[in-house]
mmCIF file of C-alpha atoms in Angstrom:
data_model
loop_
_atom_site.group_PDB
_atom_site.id
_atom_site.type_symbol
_atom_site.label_atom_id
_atom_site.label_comp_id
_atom_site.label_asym_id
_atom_site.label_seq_id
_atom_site.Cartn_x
_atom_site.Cartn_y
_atom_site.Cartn_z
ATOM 1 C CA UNK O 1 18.730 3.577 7.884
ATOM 2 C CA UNK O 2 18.416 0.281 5.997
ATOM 3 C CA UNK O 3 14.225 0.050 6.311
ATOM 4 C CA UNK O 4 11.586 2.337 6.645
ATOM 5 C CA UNK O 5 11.016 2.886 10.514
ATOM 6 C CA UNK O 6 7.736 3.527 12.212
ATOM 7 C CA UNK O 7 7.403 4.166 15.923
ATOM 8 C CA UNK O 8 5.388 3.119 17.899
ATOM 9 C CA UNK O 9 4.772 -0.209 16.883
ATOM 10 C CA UNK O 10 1.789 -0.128 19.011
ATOM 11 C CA UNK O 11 -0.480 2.578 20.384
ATOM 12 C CA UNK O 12 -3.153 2.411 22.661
ATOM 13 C CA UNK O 13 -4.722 5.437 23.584
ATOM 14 C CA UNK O 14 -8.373 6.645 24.860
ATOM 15 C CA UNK O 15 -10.819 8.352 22.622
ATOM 16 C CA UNK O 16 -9.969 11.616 22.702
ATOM 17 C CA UNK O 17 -7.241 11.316 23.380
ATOM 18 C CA UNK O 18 -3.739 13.490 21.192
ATOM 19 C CA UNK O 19 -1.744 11.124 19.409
ATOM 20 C CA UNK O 20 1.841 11.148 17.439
ATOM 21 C CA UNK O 21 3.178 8.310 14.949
ATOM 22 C CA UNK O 22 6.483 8.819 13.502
ATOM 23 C CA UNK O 23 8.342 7.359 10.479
ATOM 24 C CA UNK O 24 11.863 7.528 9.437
ATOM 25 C CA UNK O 25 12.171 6.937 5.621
ATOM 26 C CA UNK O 26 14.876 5.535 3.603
ATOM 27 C CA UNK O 27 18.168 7.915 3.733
ATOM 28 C CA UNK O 28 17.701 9.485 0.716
ATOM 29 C CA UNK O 29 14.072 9.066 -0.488
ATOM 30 C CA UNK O 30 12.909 12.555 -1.124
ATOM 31 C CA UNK O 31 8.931 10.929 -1.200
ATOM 32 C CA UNK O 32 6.894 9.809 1.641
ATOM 33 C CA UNK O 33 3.775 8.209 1.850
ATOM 34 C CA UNK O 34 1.231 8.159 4.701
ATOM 35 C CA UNK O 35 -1.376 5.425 4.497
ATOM 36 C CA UNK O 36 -4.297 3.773 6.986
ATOM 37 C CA UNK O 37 -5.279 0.062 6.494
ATOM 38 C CA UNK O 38 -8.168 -1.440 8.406
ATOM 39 C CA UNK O 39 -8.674 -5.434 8.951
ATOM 40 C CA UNK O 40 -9.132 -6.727 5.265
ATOM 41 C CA UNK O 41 -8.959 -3.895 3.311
ATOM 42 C CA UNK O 42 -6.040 -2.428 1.520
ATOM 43 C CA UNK O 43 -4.203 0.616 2.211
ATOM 44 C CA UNK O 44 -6.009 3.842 2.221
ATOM 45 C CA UNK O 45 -4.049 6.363 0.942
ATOM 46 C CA UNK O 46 -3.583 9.654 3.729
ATOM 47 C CA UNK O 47 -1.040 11.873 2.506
ATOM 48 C CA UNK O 48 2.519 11.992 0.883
ATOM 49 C CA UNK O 49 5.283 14.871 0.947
ATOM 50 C CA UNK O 50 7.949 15.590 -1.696
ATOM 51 C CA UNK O 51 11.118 17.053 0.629
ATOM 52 C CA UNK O 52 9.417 19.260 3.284
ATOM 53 C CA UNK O 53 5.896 20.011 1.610
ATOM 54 C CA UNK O 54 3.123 17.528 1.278
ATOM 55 C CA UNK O 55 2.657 17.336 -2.103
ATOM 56 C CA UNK O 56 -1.181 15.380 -1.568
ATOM 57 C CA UNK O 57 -3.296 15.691 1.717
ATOM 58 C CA UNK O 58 -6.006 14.912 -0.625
ATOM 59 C CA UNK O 59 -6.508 11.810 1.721
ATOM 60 C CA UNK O 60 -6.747 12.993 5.241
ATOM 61 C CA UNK O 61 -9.673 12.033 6.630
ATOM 62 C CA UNK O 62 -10.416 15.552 8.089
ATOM 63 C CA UNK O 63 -8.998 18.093 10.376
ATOM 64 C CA UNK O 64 -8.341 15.826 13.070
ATOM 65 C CA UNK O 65 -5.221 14.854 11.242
ATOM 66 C CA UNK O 66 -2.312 16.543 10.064
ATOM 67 C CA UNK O 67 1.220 15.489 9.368
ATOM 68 C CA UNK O 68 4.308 17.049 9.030
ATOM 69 C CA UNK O 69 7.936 16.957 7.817
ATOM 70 C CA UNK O 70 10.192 19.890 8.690
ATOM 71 C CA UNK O 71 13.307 18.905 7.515
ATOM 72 C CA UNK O 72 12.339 15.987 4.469
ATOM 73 C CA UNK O 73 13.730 13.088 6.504
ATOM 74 C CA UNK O 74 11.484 12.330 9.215
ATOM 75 C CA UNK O 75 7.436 12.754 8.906
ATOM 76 C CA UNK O 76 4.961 12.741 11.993
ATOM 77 C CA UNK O 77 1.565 12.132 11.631
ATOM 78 C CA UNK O 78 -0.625 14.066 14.218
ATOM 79 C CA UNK O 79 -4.252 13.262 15.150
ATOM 80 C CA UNK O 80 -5.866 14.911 17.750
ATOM 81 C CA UNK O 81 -8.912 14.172 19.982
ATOM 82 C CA UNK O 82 -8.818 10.450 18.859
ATOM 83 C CA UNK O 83 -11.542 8.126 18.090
ATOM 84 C CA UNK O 84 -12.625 4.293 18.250
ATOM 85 C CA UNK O 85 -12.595 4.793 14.224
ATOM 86 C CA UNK O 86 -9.711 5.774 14.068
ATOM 87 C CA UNK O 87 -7.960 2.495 14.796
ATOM 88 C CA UNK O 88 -5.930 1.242 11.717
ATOM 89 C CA UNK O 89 -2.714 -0.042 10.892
ATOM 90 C CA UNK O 90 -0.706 3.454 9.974
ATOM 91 C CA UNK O 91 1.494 2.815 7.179
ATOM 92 C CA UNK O 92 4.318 4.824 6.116
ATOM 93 C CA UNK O 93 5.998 4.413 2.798
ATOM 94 C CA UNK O 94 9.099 6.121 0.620
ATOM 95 C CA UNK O 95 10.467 6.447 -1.997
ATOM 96 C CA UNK O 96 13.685 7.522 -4.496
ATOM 97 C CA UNK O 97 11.517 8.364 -7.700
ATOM 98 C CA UNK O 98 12.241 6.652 -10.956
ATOM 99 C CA UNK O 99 15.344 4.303 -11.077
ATOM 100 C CA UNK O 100 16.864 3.707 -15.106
ATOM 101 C CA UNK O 101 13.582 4.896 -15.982
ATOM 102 C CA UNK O 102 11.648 2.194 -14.441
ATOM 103 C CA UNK O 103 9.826 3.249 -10.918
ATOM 104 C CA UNK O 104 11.305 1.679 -8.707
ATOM 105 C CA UNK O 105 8.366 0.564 -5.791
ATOM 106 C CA UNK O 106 7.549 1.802 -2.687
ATOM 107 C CA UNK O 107 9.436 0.839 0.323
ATOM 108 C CA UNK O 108 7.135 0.462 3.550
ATOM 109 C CA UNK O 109 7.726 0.541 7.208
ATOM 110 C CA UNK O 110 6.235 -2.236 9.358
ATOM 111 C CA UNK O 111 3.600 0.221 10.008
ATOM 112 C CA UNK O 112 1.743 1.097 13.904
ATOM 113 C CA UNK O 113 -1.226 -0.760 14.837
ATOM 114 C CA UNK O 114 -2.971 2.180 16.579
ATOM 115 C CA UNK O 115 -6.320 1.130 19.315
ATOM 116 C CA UNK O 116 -8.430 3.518 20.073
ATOM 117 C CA UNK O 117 -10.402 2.564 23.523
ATOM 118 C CA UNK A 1 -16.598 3.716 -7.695
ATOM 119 C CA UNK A 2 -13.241 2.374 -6.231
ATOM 120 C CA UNK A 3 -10.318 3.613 -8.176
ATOM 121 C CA UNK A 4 -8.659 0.301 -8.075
ATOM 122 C CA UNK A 5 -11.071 -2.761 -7.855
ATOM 123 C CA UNK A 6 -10.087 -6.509 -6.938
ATOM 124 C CA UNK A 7 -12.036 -10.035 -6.131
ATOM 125 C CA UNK A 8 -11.278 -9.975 -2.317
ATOM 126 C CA UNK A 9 -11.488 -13.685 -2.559
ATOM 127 C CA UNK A 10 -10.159 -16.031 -1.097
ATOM 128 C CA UNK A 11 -8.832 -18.188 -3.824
ATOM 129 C CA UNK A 12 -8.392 -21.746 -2.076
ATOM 130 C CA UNK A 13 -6.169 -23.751 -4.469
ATOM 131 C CA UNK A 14 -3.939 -27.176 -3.985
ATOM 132 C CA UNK A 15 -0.582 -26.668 -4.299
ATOM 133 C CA UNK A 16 1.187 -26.693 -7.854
ATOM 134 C CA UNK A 17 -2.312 -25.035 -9.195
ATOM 135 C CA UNK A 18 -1.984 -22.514 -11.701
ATOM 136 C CA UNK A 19 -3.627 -19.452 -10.473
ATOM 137 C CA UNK A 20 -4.778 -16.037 -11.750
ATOM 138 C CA UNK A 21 -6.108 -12.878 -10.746
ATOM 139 C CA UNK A 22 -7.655 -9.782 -12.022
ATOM 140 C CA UNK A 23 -7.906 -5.835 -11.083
ATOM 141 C CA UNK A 24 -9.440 -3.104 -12.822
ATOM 142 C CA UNK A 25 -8.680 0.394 -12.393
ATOM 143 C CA UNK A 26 -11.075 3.318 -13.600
ATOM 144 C CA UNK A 27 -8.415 6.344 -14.293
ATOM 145 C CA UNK A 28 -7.572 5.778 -17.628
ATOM 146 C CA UNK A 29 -4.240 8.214 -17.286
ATOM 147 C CA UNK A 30 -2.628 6.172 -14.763
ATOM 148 C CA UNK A 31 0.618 5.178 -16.001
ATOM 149 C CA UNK A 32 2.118 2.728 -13.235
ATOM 150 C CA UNK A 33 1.256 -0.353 -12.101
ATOM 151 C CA UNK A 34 2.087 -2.928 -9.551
ATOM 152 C CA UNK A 35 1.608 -5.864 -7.596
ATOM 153 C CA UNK A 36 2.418 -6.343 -3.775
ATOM 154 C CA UNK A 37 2.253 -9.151 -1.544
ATOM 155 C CA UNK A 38 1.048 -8.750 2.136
ATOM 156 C CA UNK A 39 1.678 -11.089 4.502
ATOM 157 C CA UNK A 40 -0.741 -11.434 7.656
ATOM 158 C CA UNK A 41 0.000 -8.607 10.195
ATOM 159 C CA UNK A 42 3.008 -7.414 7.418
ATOM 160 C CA UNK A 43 3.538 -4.733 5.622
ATOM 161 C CA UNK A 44 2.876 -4.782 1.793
ATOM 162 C CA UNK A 45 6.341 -5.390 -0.150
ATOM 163 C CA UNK A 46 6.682 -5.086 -3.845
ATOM 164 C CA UNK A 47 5.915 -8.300 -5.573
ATOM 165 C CA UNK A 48 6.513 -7.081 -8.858
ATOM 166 C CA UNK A 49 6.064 -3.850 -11.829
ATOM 167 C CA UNK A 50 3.804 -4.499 -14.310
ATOM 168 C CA UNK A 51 4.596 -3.247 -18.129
ATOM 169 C CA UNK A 52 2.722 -3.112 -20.653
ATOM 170 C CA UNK A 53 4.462 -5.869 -22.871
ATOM 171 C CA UNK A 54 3.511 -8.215 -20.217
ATOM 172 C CA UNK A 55 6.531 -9.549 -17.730
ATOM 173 C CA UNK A 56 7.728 -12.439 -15.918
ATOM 174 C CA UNK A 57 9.569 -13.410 -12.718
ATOM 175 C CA UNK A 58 9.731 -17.067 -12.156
ATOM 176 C CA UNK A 59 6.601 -18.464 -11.113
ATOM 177 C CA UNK A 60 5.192 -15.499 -11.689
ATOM 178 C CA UNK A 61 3.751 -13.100 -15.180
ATOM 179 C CA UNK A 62 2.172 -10.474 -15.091
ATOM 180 C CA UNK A 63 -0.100 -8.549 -18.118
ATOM 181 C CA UNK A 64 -1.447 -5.217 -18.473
ATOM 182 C CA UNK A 65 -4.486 -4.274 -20.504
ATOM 183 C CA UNK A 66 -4.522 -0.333 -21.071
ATOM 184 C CA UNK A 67 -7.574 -0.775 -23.128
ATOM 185 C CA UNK A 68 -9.380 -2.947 -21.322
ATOM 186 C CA UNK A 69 -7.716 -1.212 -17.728
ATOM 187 C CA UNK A 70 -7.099 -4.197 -16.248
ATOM 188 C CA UNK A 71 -4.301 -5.470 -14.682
ATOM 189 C CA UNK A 72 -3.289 -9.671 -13.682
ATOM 190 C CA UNK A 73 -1.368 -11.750 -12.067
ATOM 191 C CA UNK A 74 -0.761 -15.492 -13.059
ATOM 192 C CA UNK A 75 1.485 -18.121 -10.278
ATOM 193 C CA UNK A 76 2.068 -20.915 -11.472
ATOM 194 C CA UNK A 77 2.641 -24.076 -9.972
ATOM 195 C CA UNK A 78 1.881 -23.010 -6.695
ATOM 196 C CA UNK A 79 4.003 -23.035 -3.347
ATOM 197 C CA UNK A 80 2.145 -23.059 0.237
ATOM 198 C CA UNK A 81 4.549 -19.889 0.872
ATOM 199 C CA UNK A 82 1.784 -18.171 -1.995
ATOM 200 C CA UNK A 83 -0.265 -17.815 0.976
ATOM 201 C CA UNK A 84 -0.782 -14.120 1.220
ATOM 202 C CA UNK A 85 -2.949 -11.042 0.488
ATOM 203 C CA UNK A 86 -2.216 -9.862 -3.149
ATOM 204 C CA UNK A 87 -2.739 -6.190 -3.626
ATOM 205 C CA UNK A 88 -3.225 -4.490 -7.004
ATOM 206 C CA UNK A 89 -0.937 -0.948 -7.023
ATOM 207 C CA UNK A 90 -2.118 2.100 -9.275
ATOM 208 C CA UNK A 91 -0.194 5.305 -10.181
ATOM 209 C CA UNK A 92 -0.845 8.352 -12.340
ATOM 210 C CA UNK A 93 2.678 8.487 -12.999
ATOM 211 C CA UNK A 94 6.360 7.667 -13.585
ATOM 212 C CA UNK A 95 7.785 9.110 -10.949
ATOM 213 C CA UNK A 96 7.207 9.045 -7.585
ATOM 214 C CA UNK A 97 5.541 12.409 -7.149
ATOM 215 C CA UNK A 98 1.985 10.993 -7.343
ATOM 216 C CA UNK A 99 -0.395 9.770 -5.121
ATOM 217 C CA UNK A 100 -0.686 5.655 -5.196
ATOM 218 C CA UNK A 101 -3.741 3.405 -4.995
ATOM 219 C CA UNK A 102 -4.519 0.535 -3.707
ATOM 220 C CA UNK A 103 -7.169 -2.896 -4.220
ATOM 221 C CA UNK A 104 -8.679 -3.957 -1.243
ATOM 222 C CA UNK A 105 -6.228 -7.031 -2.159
ATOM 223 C CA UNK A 106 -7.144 -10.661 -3.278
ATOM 224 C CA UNK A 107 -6.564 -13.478 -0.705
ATOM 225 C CA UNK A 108 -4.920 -16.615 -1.610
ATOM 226 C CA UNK A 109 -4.972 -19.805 0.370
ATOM 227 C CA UNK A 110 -2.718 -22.668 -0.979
ATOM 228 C CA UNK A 111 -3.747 -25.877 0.412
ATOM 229 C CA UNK A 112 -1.287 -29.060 0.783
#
């Protein structure tokens, strides 16, 4: 696709509860970037894949999360038995790697703004 | 220790100010840098790279210190559209197989 795409947009979901967020990366970009941002801080780094394997989970918070992406397009990330901390914009990010020799910048979605009630 | 480290602000400044910011990072082998604008309830888009000769874009420069590790971003003469959250972007390499960090970001207000 032209953008990054992350669905939902929104989730609201009770503590405890099993959640999925999915994102859809650039056609192309072999990288992809997980991140978490809460009100007025900056991105918290999660996890990112190269192709299929993730490459850094260095970042998820613990085992309550996991994410995935079987065929190195489309990444889900998982998190199970949910709670009020948990609520964060989820960011997803990707990239194509070094363009001319200059990096070329991450390319995010418009992320999911996930509650937790 | 934060890896990346910014003033959170907010910088309240009348339009057409000249305005700068700073943002240290403490891994001396990182080897990419950036800066990225956020918009309220937006997601982060690149703003600009940072080399280490120093660059421009407009209204915008931007300087790296390697020795220092520090990192900055001058606008000058100011637009309201400045308004934003500017985040300071660290990597430990070229290419995109590395993990990037974030600042907690720098607010800017632009005043008429």
């Amino acid at each position: 696709g032209a953008g990054v795409s992350q669905t939902p947009s929104n989730k609201v979901t009770e503590k405890g509860k099993y959640v999925e967020l999915r994102c859809d990366p650039i056609s192309g970009h072999t990288a992809l970037y997980w991140y978490r941002q809460s009100l007025g801080q900056g991105p918290e780094f999660l996890i990112y894949f190269q192709g299929t394997g993730a490459a850094d989970d260095s970042g998820l918070p613990n085992d309550r999360f996991f994410a995935v992406r079987p065929e190195g397009s489309v990444s889900t990330l998982k998190i199970q038995r949910t709670e009020r901390g948990d609520s964060a914009v989820y960011l997803c990010a990707s990239t194509s790697g070094q363009t001319g020799g200059v990096f070329g910048g991450y390319t995010f979605g418009s992320g999911t703004r996930l509650t937790v009630v | 220790r934060k890896e990346v480290e910014q003033d959170p602000g907010p910088f309240n400044v009348p339009e057409g100010a000249t305005v700068a910011f700073n943002c240290t990072y403490s891994n001396s082998a990182s080897q990419s840098f950036f800066w990225y604008r956020q918009d309220c309830r937006k997601e982060p888009k690149l703003l600009m790279s940072v080399y280490s000769s120093g660059n421009e874009d407009g209204r915008f420069t931007a300087q790296l210190n390697r020795a220092s590790q520090y990192i900055s971003l001058l606008i000058r003469d100011s637009k309201l559209s400045d308004s934003a959250t500017y985040l300071c972007v660290v990597t430990t390499s070229y290419s995109s197989a590395s993990k990037i960090i974030f600042g907690s970001g720098t607010r800017l207000s632009i005043r008429p």
